PDB file of C-alpha atoms and ligand atoms in Angstrom:
ATOM      1  CA  UNK A   1      13.293  54.464 -39.398  1.00 37.00           C
ATOM      2  CA  UNK A   2      14.718  53.069 -36.179  1.00 39.00           C
ATOM      3  CA  UNK A   3      13.509  54.827 -33.106  1.00 40.00           C
ATOM      4  CA  UNK A   4      15.133  54.262 -29.743  1.00 40.00           C
ATOM      5  CA  UNK A   5      12.803  53.920 -26.841  1.00 45.00           C
ATOM      6  CA  UNK A   6      14.530  55.712 -23.942  1.00 43.00           C
ATOM      7  CA  UNK A   7      12.965  53.167 -21.626  1.00 46.00           C
ATOM      8  CA  UNK A   8      15.156  50.472 -23.212  1.00 42.00           C
ATOM      9  CA  UNK A   9      18.347  52.448 -23.205  1.00 43.00           C
ATOM     10  CA  UNK A  10      19.557  51.032 -19.920  1.00 44.00           C
ATOM     11  CA  UNK A  11      19.266  47.476 -21.227  1.00 49.00           C
ATOM     12  CA  UNK A  12      21.367  48.370 -24.241  1.00 47.00           C
ATOM     13  CA  UNK A  13      24.357  49.597 -22.289  1.00 53.00           C
ATOM     14  CA  UNK A  14      27.392  47.342 -22.517  1.00 48.00           C
ATOM     15  CA  UNK A  15      27.584  44.685 -19.839  1.00 39.00           C
ATOM     16  CA  UNK A  16      30.215  45.481 -17.233  1.00 44.00           C
ATOM     17  CA  UNK A  17      31.967  42.573 -15.549  1.00 44.00           C
ATOM     18  CA  UNK A  18      31.967  43.974 -12.055  1.00 50.00           C
ATOM     19  CA  UNK A  19      34.420  41.499 -10.573  1.00 54.00           C
ATOM     20  CA  UNK A  20      36.976  42.023 -13.345  1.00 63.00           C
ATOM     21  CA  UNK A  21      39.092  44.332 -11.187  1.00 93.00           C
ATOM     22  CA  UNK A  22      39.229  41.789  -8.387  1.00 96.00           C
ATOM     23  CA  UNK A  23      40.231  39.048 -10.775  1.00 95.00           C
ATOM     24  CA  UNK A  24      42.953  41.155 -12.346  1.00 95.00           C
ATOM     25  CA  UNK A  25      44.384  41.929  -8.922  1.00 96.00           C
ATOM     26  CA  UNK A  26      44.337  38.245  -7.983  1.00 97.00           C
ATOM     27  CA  UNK A  27      46.028  37.208 -11.244  1.00 96.00           C
ATOM     28  CA  UNK A  28      48.680  39.895 -10.889  1.00 96.00           C
ATOM     29  CA  UNK A  29      49.424  38.943  -7.275  1.00 97.00           C
ATOM     30  CA  UNK A  30      49.535  35.220  -8.070  1.00 98.00           C
ATOM     31  CA  UNK A  31      51.843  35.739 -11.051  1.00 97.00           C
ATOM     32  CA  UNK A  32      54.290  37.897  -9.083  1.00 97.00           C
ATOM     33  CA  UNK A  33      54.210  35.527  -6.121  1.00 98.00           C
ATOM     34  CA  UNK A  34      54.728  32.498  -8.329  1.00 98.00           C
ATOM     35  CA  UNK A  35      57.768  33.936 -10.053  1.00 97.00           C
ATOM     36  CA  UNK A  36      59.337  34.762  -6.708  1.00 96.00           C
ATOM     37  CA  UNK A  37      58.644  31.293  -5.303  1.00 96.00           C
ATOM     38  CA  UNK A  38      60.115  29.596  -8.355  1.00 95.00           C
ATOM     39  CA  UNK A  39      63.237  31.734  -8.180  1.00 95.00           C
ATOM     40  CA  UNK A  40      63.778  30.580  -4.585  1.00 92.00           C
ATOM     41  CA  UNK A  41      63.372  26.850  -5.130  1.00 87.00           C
ATOM     42  CA  UNK A  42      66.438  25.084  -3.786  1.00 84.00           C
ATOM     43  CA  UNK A  43      67.542  28.171  -1.841  1.00 86.00           C
ATOM     44  CA  UNK A  44      65.457  28.008   1.327  1.00 82.00           C
ATOM     45  CA  UNK A  45      67.309  29.674   4.205  1.00 86.00           C
ATOM     46  CA  UNK A  46      64.915  29.292   7.127  1.00 87.00           C
ATOM     47  CA  UNK A  47      63.142  25.972   7.370  1.00 84.00           C
ATOM     48  CA  UNK A  48      60.734  25.897  10.311  1.00 86.00           C
ATOM     49  CA  UNK A  49      57.892  23.703  11.431  1.00 87.00           C
ATOM     50  CA  UNK A  50      54.467  24.466  12.866  1.00 79.00           C
ATOM     51  CA  UNK A  51      52.323  21.797  14.522  1.00 80.00           C
ATOM     52  CA  UNK A  52      54.742  18.936  13.792  1.00 81.00           C
ATOM     53  CA  UNK A  53      57.937  18.076  11.923  1.00 78.00           C
ATOM     54  CA  UNK A  54      55.742  17.373   8.874  1.00 83.00           C
ATOM     55  CA  UNK A  55      54.127  20.819   8.937  1.00 81.00           C
ATOM     56  CA  UNK A  56      56.761  22.982   7.265  1.00 80.00           C
ATOM     57  CA  UNK A  57      57.088  26.718   6.763  1.00 81.00           C
ATOM     58  CA  UNK A  58      59.879  28.744   5.145  1.00 84.00           C
ATOM     59  CA  UNK A  59      60.828  32.385   4.881  1.00 89.00           C
ATOM     60  CA  UNK A  60      59.455  32.232   1.336  1.00 87.00           C
ATOM     61  CA  UNK A  61      55.922  31.285   2.528  1.00 89.00           C
ATOM     62  CA  UNK A  62      55.971  34.248   4.915  1.00 93.00           C
ATOM     63  CA  UNK A  63      57.522  36.734   2.483  1.00 95.00           C
ATOM     64  CA  UNK A  64      55.195  35.795  -0.347  1.00 96.00           C
ATOM     65  CA  UNK A  65      52.128  36.150   1.854  1.00 97.00           C
ATOM     66  CA  UNK A  66      53.284  39.638   2.862  1.00 97.00           C
ATOM     67  CA  UNK A  67      53.746  40.552  -0.779  1.00 97.00           C
ATOM     68  CA  UNK A  68      50.275  39.316  -1.725  1.00 98.00           C
ATOM     69  CA  UNK A  69      48.736  41.169   1.222  1.00 98.00           C
ATOM     70  CA  UNK A  70      50.422  44.406   0.179  1.00 96.00           C
ATOM     71  CA  UNK A  71      49.290  44.051  -3.408  1.00 96.00           C
ATOM     72  CA  UNK A  72      45.666  43.376  -2.463  1.00 96.00           C
ATOM     73  CA  UNK A  73      45.546  46.147   0.125  1.00 94.00           C
ATOM     74  CA  UNK A  74      47.054  48.633  -2.322  1.00 93.00           C
ATOM     75  CA  UNK A  75      43.920  48.203  -4.421  1.00 93.00           C
ATOM     76  CA  UNK A  76      41.392  47.463  -1.688  1.00 94.00           C
ATOM     77  CA  UNK A  77      42.594  48.864   1.663  1.00 94.00           C
ATOM     78  CA  UNK A  78      39.306  48.087   3.418  1.00 95.00           C
ATOM     79  CA  UNK A  79      39.168  44.408   2.426  1.00 96.00           C
ATOM     80  CA  UNK A  80      39.991  41.604   4.866  1.00 97.00           C
ATOM     81  CA  UNK A  81      42.611  38.949   4.206  1.00 98.00           C
ATOM     82  CA  UNK A  82      42.755  35.472   5.698  1.00 98.00           C
ATOM     83  CA  UNK A  83      46.195  34.109   4.881  1.00 96.00           C
ATOM     84  CA  UNK A  84      47.700  30.876   6.126  1.00 95.00           C
ATOM     85  CA  UNK A  85      50.801  32.497   7.589  1.00 91.00           C
ATOM     86  CA  UNK A  86      48.730  35.057   9.500  1.00 92.00           C
ATOM     87  CA  UNK A  87      46.858  32.424  11.522  1.00 93.00           C
ATOM     88  CA  UNK A  88      48.162  30.413  14.447  1.00 91.00           C
ATOM     89  CA  UNK A  89      48.338  26.723  13.453  1.00 89.00           C
ATOM     90  CA  UNK A  90      45.738  24.272  14.709  1.00 90.00           C
ATOM     91  CA  UNK A  91      42.149  23.539  13.683  1.00 91.00           C
ATOM     92  CA  UNK A  92      40.597  25.553  16.537  1.00 94.00           C
ATOM     93  CA  UNK A  93      42.661  28.642  15.719  1.00 95.00           C
ATOM     94  CA  UNK A  94      41.771  28.332  12.050  1.00 95.00           C
ATOM     95  CA  UNK A  95      38.058  28.007  12.861  1.00 96.00           C
ATOM     96  CA  UNK A  96      38.215  31.058  15.123  1.00 96.00           C
ATOM     97  CA  UNK A  97      40.084  33.139  12.522  1.00 96.00           C
ATOM     98  CA  UNK A  98      37.565  32.133   9.870  1.00 96.00           C
ATOM     99  CA  UNK A  99      34.605  33.133  12.017  1.00 96.00           C
ATOM    100  CA  UNK A 100      36.167  36.569  12.511  1.00 96.00           C
ATOM    101  CA  UNK A 101      37.019  36.878   8.836  1.00 96.00           C
ATOM    102  CA  UNK A 102      33.492  35.947   7.737  1.00 96.00           C
ATOM    103  CA  UNK A 103      32.191  39.196   9.237  1.00 96.00           C
ATOM    104  CA  UNK A 104      33.771  41.188   6.415  1.00 97.00           C
ATOM    105  CA  UNK A 105      31.937  41.894   3.174  1.00 97.00           C
ATOM    106  CA  UNK A 106      35.089  41.356   1.135  1.00 98.00           C
ATOM    107  CA  UNK A 107      37.364  38.572   2.279  1.00 98.00           C
ATOM    108  CA  UNK A 108      40.463  37.355   0.431  1.00 98.00           C
ATOM    109  CA  UNK A 109      41.662  33.853   1.286  1.00 98.00           C
ATOM    110  CA  UNK A 110      45.321  33.290   0.495  1.00 98.00           C
ATOM    111  CA  UNK A 111      47.672  30.322   0.482  1.00 98.00           C
ATOM    112  CA  UNK A 112      51.054  31.767  -0.523  1.00 97.00           C
ATOM    113  CA  UNK A 113      52.528  28.332  -1.285  1.00 97.00           C
ATOM    114  CA  UNK A 114      50.214  25.351  -1.424  1.00 98.00           C
ATOM    115  CA  UNK A 115      52.615  22.432  -1.442  1.00 97.00           C
ATOM    116  CA  UNK A 116      55.353  23.754   0.845  1.00 96.00           C
ATOM    117  CA  UNK A 117      56.788  20.267   1.424  1.00 95.00           C
ATOM    118  CA  UNK A 118      57.169  19.865  -2.337  1.00 96.00           C
ATOM    119  CA  UNK A 119      58.750  23.305  -2.596  1.00 96.00           C
ATOM    120  CA  UNK A 120      61.263  22.439   0.130  1.00 94.00           C
ATOM    121  CA  UNK A 121      62.198  19.155  -1.555  1.00 94.00           C
ATOM    122  CA  UNK A 122      62.337  20.605  -5.065  1.00 95.00           C
ATOM    123  CA  UNK A 123      59.403  18.418  -6.149  1.00 97.00           C
ATOM    124  CA  UNK A 124      57.874  20.643  -8.826  1.00 97.00           C
ATOM    125  CA  UNK A 125      54.218  20.563  -7.786  1.00 98.00           C
ATOM    126  CA  UNK A 126      53.093  23.606  -5.850  1.00 98.00           C
ATOM    127  CA  UNK A 127      51.117  26.766  -6.466  1.00 98.00           C
ATOM    128  CA  UNK A 128      49.777  30.083  -5.225  1.00 98.00           C
ATOM    129  CA  UNK A 129      46.073  30.125  -4.336  1.00 98.00           C
ATOM    130  CA  UNK A 130      43.977  33.290  -3.985  1.00 98.00           C
ATOM    131  CA  UNK A 131      40.202  33.495  -3.553  1.00 98.00           C
ATOM    132  CA  UNK A 132      37.788  36.343  -2.949  1.00 98.00           C
ATOM    133  CA  UNK A 133      34.619  35.835  -0.943  1.00 98.00           C
ATOM    134  CA  UNK A 134      32.208  38.746  -1.512  1.00 97.00           C
ATOM    135  CA  UNK A 135      29.138  39.004   0.728  1.00 96.00           C
ATOM    136  CA  UNK A 136      29.620  35.400   1.775  1.00 96.00           C
ATOM    137  CA  UNK A 137      29.895  34.065  -1.779  1.00 97.00           C
ATOM    138  CA  UNK A 138      32.994  32.671  -3.466  1.00 98.00           C
ATOM    139  CA  UNK A 139      33.438  35.156  -6.298  1.00 97.00           C
ATOM    140  CA  UNK A 140      36.976  34.810  -7.656  1.00 97.00           C
ATOM    141  CA  UNK A 141      39.408  31.904  -7.590  1.00 98.00           C
ATOM    142  CA  UNK A 142      42.934  32.059  -8.990  1.00 98.00           C
ATOM    143  CA  UNK A 143      45.558  29.322  -8.798  1.00 98.00           C
ATOM    144  CA  UNK A 144      48.984  29.748 -10.365  1.00 98.00           C
ATOM    145  CA  UNK A 145      51.478  26.946 -10.951  1.00 98.00           C
ATOM    146  CA  UNK A 146      54.786  28.725 -11.597  1.00 98.00           C
ATOM    147  CA  UNK A 147      56.585  25.563 -12.708  1.00 98.00           C
ATOM    148  CA  UNK A 148      54.271  24.907 -15.651  1.00 98.00           C
ATOM    149  CA  UNK A 149      53.266  28.560 -15.978  1.00 98.00           C
ATOM    150  CA  UNK A 150      49.616  27.575 -15.698  1.00 97.00           C
ATOM    151  CA  UNK A 151      47.180  30.226 -14.479  1.00 97.00           C
ATOM    152  CA  UNK A 152      43.748  28.872 -13.529  1.00 97.00           C
ATOM    153  CA  UNK A 153      41.039  31.528 -13.162  1.00 97.00           C
ATOM    154  CA  UNK A 154      37.394  31.274 -12.144  1.00 97.00           C
ATOM    155  CA  UNK A 155      34.749  33.945 -11.676  1.00 96.00           C
ATOM    156  CA  UNK A 156      31.386  33.170 -10.116  1.00 97.00           C
ATOM    157  CA  UNK A 157      28.810  32.657 -12.853  1.00 95.00           C
ATOM    158  CA  UNK A 158      31.297  33.330 -15.650  1.00 94.00           C
ATOM    159  CA  UNK A 159      33.166  30.073 -15.978  1.00 95.00           C
ATOM    160  CA  UNK A 160      36.720  28.932 -15.401  1.00 96.00           C
ATOM    161  CA  UNK A 161      39.705  29.297 -17.669  1.00 96.00           C
ATOM    162  CA  UNK A 162      43.305  28.246 -18.008  1.00 93.00           C
ATOM    163  CA  UNK A 163      45.196  30.875 -19.991  1.00 87.00           C
ATOM    164  CA  UNK A 164      41.914  32.026 -21.470  1.00 85.00           C
ATOM    165  CA  UNK A 165      40.796  28.565 -22.607  1.00 91.00           C
ATOM    166  CA  UNK A 166      37.506  27.456 -21.018  1.00 94.00           C
ATOM    167  CA  UNK A 167      37.976  24.720 -18.445  1.00 96.00           C
ATOM    168  CA  UNK A 168      35.635  21.744 -18.202  1.00 97.00           C
ATOM    169  CA  UNK A 169      35.576  18.729 -15.929  1.00 98.00           C
ATOM    170  CA  UNK A 170      35.879  15.250 -17.434  1.00 98.00           C
ATOM    171  CA  UNK A 171      32.854  13.255 -18.589  1.00 98.00           C
ATOM    172  CA  UNK A 172      33.951  10.030 -16.871  1.00 98.00           C
ATOM    173  CA  UNK A 173      31.205   8.182 -15.005  1.00 98.00           C
ATOM    174  CA  UNK A 174      32.884   4.847 -14.308  1.00 98.00           C
ATOM    175  CA  UNK A 175      34.929   4.609 -11.111  1.00 98.00           C
ATOM    176  CA  UNK A 176      36.994   1.837 -12.716  1.00 98.00           C
ATOM    177  CA  UNK A 177      38.183   4.192 -15.467  1.00 98.00           C
ATOM    178  CA  UNK A 178      38.764   7.140 -13.144  1.00 98.00           C
ATOM    179  CA  UNK A 179      41.969   8.766 -11.998  1.00 98.00           C
ATOM    180  CA  UNK A 180      41.507  10.180  -8.507  1.00 98.00           C
ATOM    181  CA  UNK A 181      43.619  12.562  -6.439  1.00 99.00           C
ATOM    182  CA  UNK A 182      43.769  12.825  -2.673  1.00 98.00           C
ATOM    183  CA  UNK A 183      46.118  14.107  -0.019  1.00 98.00           C
ATOM    184  CA  UNK A 184      47.585  13.731   3.430  1.00 97.00           C
ATOM    185  CA  UNK A 185      47.638  16.774   5.715  1.00 94.00           C
ATOM    186  CA  UNK A 186      50.416  16.881   8.318  1.00 90.00           C
ATOM    187  CA  UNK A 187      48.007  15.846  11.100  1.00 90.00           C
ATOM    188  CA  UNK A 188      48.685  12.168  11.772  1.00 90.00           C
ATOM    189  CA  UNK A 189      46.309  11.733  14.685  1.00 92.00           C
ATOM    190  CA  UNK A 190      42.983  12.726  13.177  1.00 93.00           C
ATOM    191  CA  UNK A 191      43.384  13.196   9.409  1.00 96.00           C
ATOM    192  CA  UNK A 192      45.822  10.430   8.517  1.00 96.00           C
ATOM    193  CA  UNK A 193      43.706   7.482   9.712  1.00 97.00           C
ATOM    194  CA  UNK A 194      40.627   8.885   7.929  1.00 98.00           C
ATOM    195  CA  UNK A 195      42.511   9.446   4.683  1.00 98.00           C
ATOM    196  CA  UNK A 196      44.155   6.011   4.902  1.00 98.00           C
ATOM    197  CA  UNK A 197      40.734   4.399   5.376  1.00 98.00           C
ATOM    198  CA  UNK A 198      39.436   6.171   2.276  1.00 98.00           C
ATOM    199  CA  UNK A 199      42.524   5.205   0.299  1.00 98.00           C
ATOM    200  CA  UNK A 200      42.155   1.553   1.273  1.00 98.00           C
ATOM    201  CA  UNK A 201      38.529   1.581   0.120  1.00 98.00           C
ATOM    202  CA  UNK A 202      38.816   3.597  -3.083  1.00 98.00           C
ATOM    203  CA  UNK A 203      42.155   2.480  -4.559  1.00 98.00           C
ATOM    204  CA  UNK A 204      41.018  -1.065  -5.510  1.00 98.00           C
ATOM    205  CA  UNK A 205      37.978   0.349  -7.310  1.00 98.00           C
ATOM    206  CA  UNK A 206      39.582   2.995  -9.538  1.00 98.00           C
ATOM    207  CA  UNK A 207      42.243   3.204 -12.253  1.00 98.00           C
ATOM    208  CA  UNK A 208      44.709   5.029 -10.044  1.00 98.00           C
ATOM    209  CA  UNK A 209      45.220   7.455  -7.197  1.00 98.00           C
ATOM    210  CA  UNK A 210      47.637  10.384  -7.045  1.00 98.00           C
ATOM    211  CA  UNK A 211      48.619  12.216  -3.867  1.00 98.00           C
ATOM    212  CA  UNK A 212      50.679  15.059  -5.294  1.00 98.00           C
ATOM    213  CA  UNK A 213      50.957  17.233  -2.199  1.00 98.00           C
ATOM    214  CA  UNK A 214      49.005  20.305  -3.280  1.00 98.00           C
ATOM    215  CA  UNK A 215      45.289  20.372  -2.555  1.00 98.00           C
ATOM    216  CA  UNK A 216      44.782  23.516  -4.624  1.00 98.00           C
ATOM    217  CA  UNK A 217      46.491  22.078  -7.702  1.00 98.00           C
ATOM    218  CA  UNK A 218      44.538  18.856  -7.370  1.00 98.00           C
ATOM    219  CA  UNK A 219      41.321  20.885  -7.391  1.00 98.00           C
ATOM    220  CA  UNK A 220      42.508  22.821 -10.445  1.00 98.00           C
ATOM    221  CA  UNK A 221      43.220  19.458 -12.105  1.00 98.00           C
ATOM    222  CA  UNK A 222      39.655  18.310 -11.390  1.00 98.00           C
ATOM    223  CA  UNK A 223      38.454  21.552 -12.992  1.00 98.00           C
ATOM    224  CA  UNK A 224      40.295  20.933 -16.247  1.00 98.00           C
ATOM    225  CA  UNK A 225      39.683  17.192 -16.371  1.00 98.00           C
ATOM    226  CA  UNK A 226      43.185  15.892 -15.627  1.00 98.00           C
ATOM    227  CA  UNK A 227      41.742  13.923 -12.732  1.00 98.00           C
ATOM    228  CA  UNK A 228      38.112  12.889 -12.333  1.00 98.00           C
ATOM    229  CA  UNK A 229      37.798  13.466  -8.610  1.00 98.00           C
ATOM    230  CA  UNK A 230      39.620  14.452  -5.437  1.00 99.00           C
ATOM    231  CA  UNK A 231      39.027  14.122  -1.734  1.00 99.00           C
ATOM    232  CA  UNK A 232      40.876  14.996   1.439  1.00 98.00           C
ATOM    233  CA  UNK A 233      40.006  15.051   5.134  1.00 98.00           C
ATOM    234  CA  UNK A 234      41.592  17.803   7.226  1.00 97.00           C
ATOM    235  CA  UNK A 235      41.945  20.839   4.946  1.00 98.00           C
ATOM    236  CA  UNK A 236      41.952  24.555   5.800  1.00 97.00           C
ATOM    237  CA  UNK A 237      40.046  27.310   3.970  1.00 98.00           C
ATOM    238  CA  UNK A 238      43.126  28.524   2.041  1.00 98.00           C
ATOM    239  CA  UNK A 239      43.866  25.041   0.690  1.00 98.00           C
ATOM    240  CA  UNK A 240      40.621  24.840  -1.213  1.00 97.00           C
ATOM    241  CA  UNK A 241      38.630  28.093  -1.555  1.00 98.00           C
ATOM    242  CA  UNK A 242      39.986  29.084  -4.989  1.00 98.00           C
ATOM    243  CA  UNK A 243      40.025  25.502  -6.252  1.00 98.00           C
ATOM    244  CA  UNK A 244      36.430  24.916  -5.225  1.00 98.00           C
ATOM    245  CA  UNK A 245      35.219  27.816  -7.389  1.00 98.00           C
ATOM    246  CA  UNK A 246      37.322  26.477 -10.270  1.00 98.00           C
ATOM    247  CA  UNK A 247      35.636  23.083 -10.025  1.00 98.00           C
ATOM    248  CA  UNK A 248      32.143  24.556  -9.680  1.00 98.00           C
ATOM    249  CA  UNK A 249      32.618  26.909 -12.619  1.00 97.00           C
ATOM    250  CA  UNK A 250      33.957  24.038 -14.739  1.00 98.00           C
ATOM    251  CA  UNK A 251      30.743  22.073 -14.302  1.00 98.00           C
ATOM    252  CA  UNK A 252      31.910  19.918 -11.403  1.00 98.00           C
ATOM    253  CA  UNK A 253      30.565  19.329  -7.935  1.00 98.00           C
ATOM    254  CA  UNK A 254      32.032  20.048  -4.497  1.00 98.00           C
ATOM    255  CA  UNK A 255      30.632  18.849  -1.179  1.00 98.00           C
ATOM    256  CA  UNK A 256      31.894  17.765   2.184  1.00 98.00           C
ATOM    257  CA  UNK A 257      32.627  14.061   2.663  1.00 98.00           C
ATOM    258  CA  UNK A 258      29.007  13.470   3.718  1.00 98.00           C
ATOM    259  CA  UNK A 259      27.720  14.973   0.475  1.00 98.00           C
ATOM    260  CA  UNK A 260      26.566  18.254   2.020  1.00 98.00           C
ATOM    261  CA  UNK A 261      27.155  21.553   0.153  1.00 98.00           C
ATOM    262  CA  UNK A 262      30.622  23.104   0.447  1.00 98.00           C
ATOM    263  CA  UNK A 263      31.116  26.148   2.644  1.00 97.00           C
ATOM    264  CA  UNK A 264      34.439  27.986   3.169  1.00 97.00           C
ATOM    265  CA  UNK A 265      34.593  26.338   6.597  1.00 97.00           C
ATOM    266  CA  UNK A 266      34.365  22.811   5.126  1.00 98.00           C
ATOM    267  CA  UNK A 267      37.454  20.812   6.106  1.00 98.00           C
ATOM    268  CA  UNK A 268      36.657  17.403   4.638  1.00 98.00           C
ATOM    269  CA  UNK A 269      36.213  17.927   0.929  1.00 98.00           C
ATOM    270  CA  UNK A 270      35.068  15.867  -2.063  1.00 99.00           C
ATOM    271  CA  UNK A 271      35.357  17.470  -5.511  1.00 99.00           C
ATOM    272  CA  UNK A 272      34.574  15.752  -8.763  1.00 98.00           C
ATOM    273  CA  UNK A 273      33.278  15.904 -12.303  1.00 98.00           C
ATOM    274  CA  UNK A 274      29.843  15.092 -10.869  1.00 98.00           C
ATOM    275  CA  UNK A 275      29.691  11.692 -12.562  1.00 98.00           C
ATOM    276  CA  UNK A 276      31.682   9.862  -9.906  1.00 98.00           C
ATOM    277  CA  UNK A 277      30.758  12.061  -6.966  1.00 98.00           C
ATOM    278  CA  UNK A 278      28.311   9.716  -5.306  1.00 98.00           C
ATOM    279  CA  UNK A 279      30.800   6.868  -5.670  1.00 98.00           C
ATOM    280  CA  UNK A 280      33.420   8.864  -3.736  1.00 98.00           C
ATOM    281  CA  UNK A 281      31.030   9.979  -0.992  1.00 98.00           C
ATOM    282  CA  UNK A 282      29.537   6.488  -0.602  1.00 98.00           C
ATOM    283  CA  UNK A 283      32.979   4.857  -0.518  1.00 98.00           C
ATOM    284  CA  UNK A 284      34.242   7.236   2.173  1.00 98.00           C
ATOM    285  CA  UNK A 285      31.149   6.500   4.236  1.00 98.00           C
ATOM    286  CA  UNK A 286      31.627   2.755   3.863  1.00 98.00           C
ATOM    287  CA  UNK A 287      35.283   3.095   4.836  1.00 98.00           C
ATOM    288  CA  UNK A 288      34.547   5.325   7.837  1.00 98.00           C
ATOM    289  CA  UNK A 289      36.891   7.765   6.159  1.00 98.00           C
ATOM    290  CA  UNK A 290      34.740  10.899   6.146  1.00 98.00           C
ATOM    291  CA  UNK A 291      36.446  12.572   9.103  1.00 98.00           C
ATOM    292  CA  UNK A 292      33.022  12.859  10.786  1.00 97.00           C
ATOM    293  CA  UNK A 293      33.236   9.494  12.568  1.00 90.00           C
ATOM    294  CA  UNK A 294      33.567   9.181  16.331  1.00 70.00           C
TER     295      UNK A 294
HETATM  296  C1  IPD B   1      49.034  21.294   2.208  1.00 72.85           C
HETATM  297  C2  IPD B   1      48.942  20.728   0.826  1.00 72.85           C
HETATM  298  C3  IPD B   1      48.813  19.223   0.897  1.00 72.85           C
HETATM  299  C4  IPD B   1      47.609  18.822   1.654  1.00 72.85           C
HETATM  300  C5  IPD B   1      47.604  19.446   3.010  1.00 72.85           C
HETATM  301  C6  IPD B   1      47.806  20.939   2.953  1.00 72.85           C
HETATM  302  P1  IPD B   1      50.530  23.503   2.503  1.00 72.85           P
HETATM  303  O1  IPD B   1      49.140  22.706   2.181  1.00 72.85           O
HETATM  304  O2  IPD B   1      47.822  21.226   0.151  1.00 72.85           O
HETATM  305  O3  IPD B   1      48.649  18.685  -0.385  1.00 72.85           O
HETATM  306  O4  IPD B   1      47.596  17.428   1.759  1.00 72.85           O
HETATM  307  O5  IPD B   1      46.354  19.162   3.573  1.00 72.85           O
HETATM  308  O6  IPD B   1      47.920  21.435   4.251  1.00 72.85           O
HETATM  309  O7  IPD B   1      50.845  23.287   3.933  1.00 72.85           O
HETATM  310  O8  IPD B   1      51.555  22.997   1.584  1.00 72.85           O
HETATM  311  O9  IPD B   1      50.111  24.915   2.228  1.00 72.85           O
HETATM  312 CA1   CA B   2      47.872  24.698   1.746  1.00 72.85          CA
HETATM  313 CA1   CA B   3      50.746  26.994   2.428  1.00 72.85          CA
END
């Protein structure tokens, strides 16, 4: 006869995925936002710029961020939200806003459109990026590409998925057989020279380089093995928070350009399948393209 020891009963209770609600909210918000963005492609009414003529913003960026904020706060009114359109442009302002935001136990980090320049030009490579940092730890990362209808989802400790299919980074270990992504932020004084130096160094050593114009999508592509690595100097928290968790939960590695562990304040990012990570970090160092020079 089977006897149940009451002492063991607790262990036998079904496992509850505590972050499931957060993830569902992020997926729902990203899906709604993505559909709206896609429906507005080619119909931008208010094209503005922030720090420079290359740093674009539209009424869609602002409207979508409002929508995402409302959706999150409907479920979690006491959570904090750090969204790109709610922060004054400029690295110092971003750093200050992040320090404030870090004080909250639950912090959502939102990029309503990552790839605004692409969106404005009708170049179909942009996404919505939503991350949740709980007690200082990246816990949920959701990236939605409305053009390809691809929803990338990661939960801390539970893996990463694209439409329910487990994501895994590539197994490539040879730089010469690697496809690498990188990007150019609007800042042409600090970030552009560093990224150009890295490009000059890395391009001759790899199979190819892509600079698609969406940091978040490039990170999602590292996570599912479409590219083997990615780097960029001069990012903001909303460009990469969700994508970083995707890469980590897919078995990849994320550091700063010096090889130090990623933190949500990291601006100079290297993400990879792990196998070519040291090559990227070493190359950026050799090129003086880490963003930490001077
Ligand atoms: C930009 C894109 C771009 C990257 C820039 C980001 P935005 O974000 O991710 O690919 O090179 O660093 O600022 O302005 O389109 O949200
Ligand atoms: Ca962005
Ligand atoms: Ca944006």
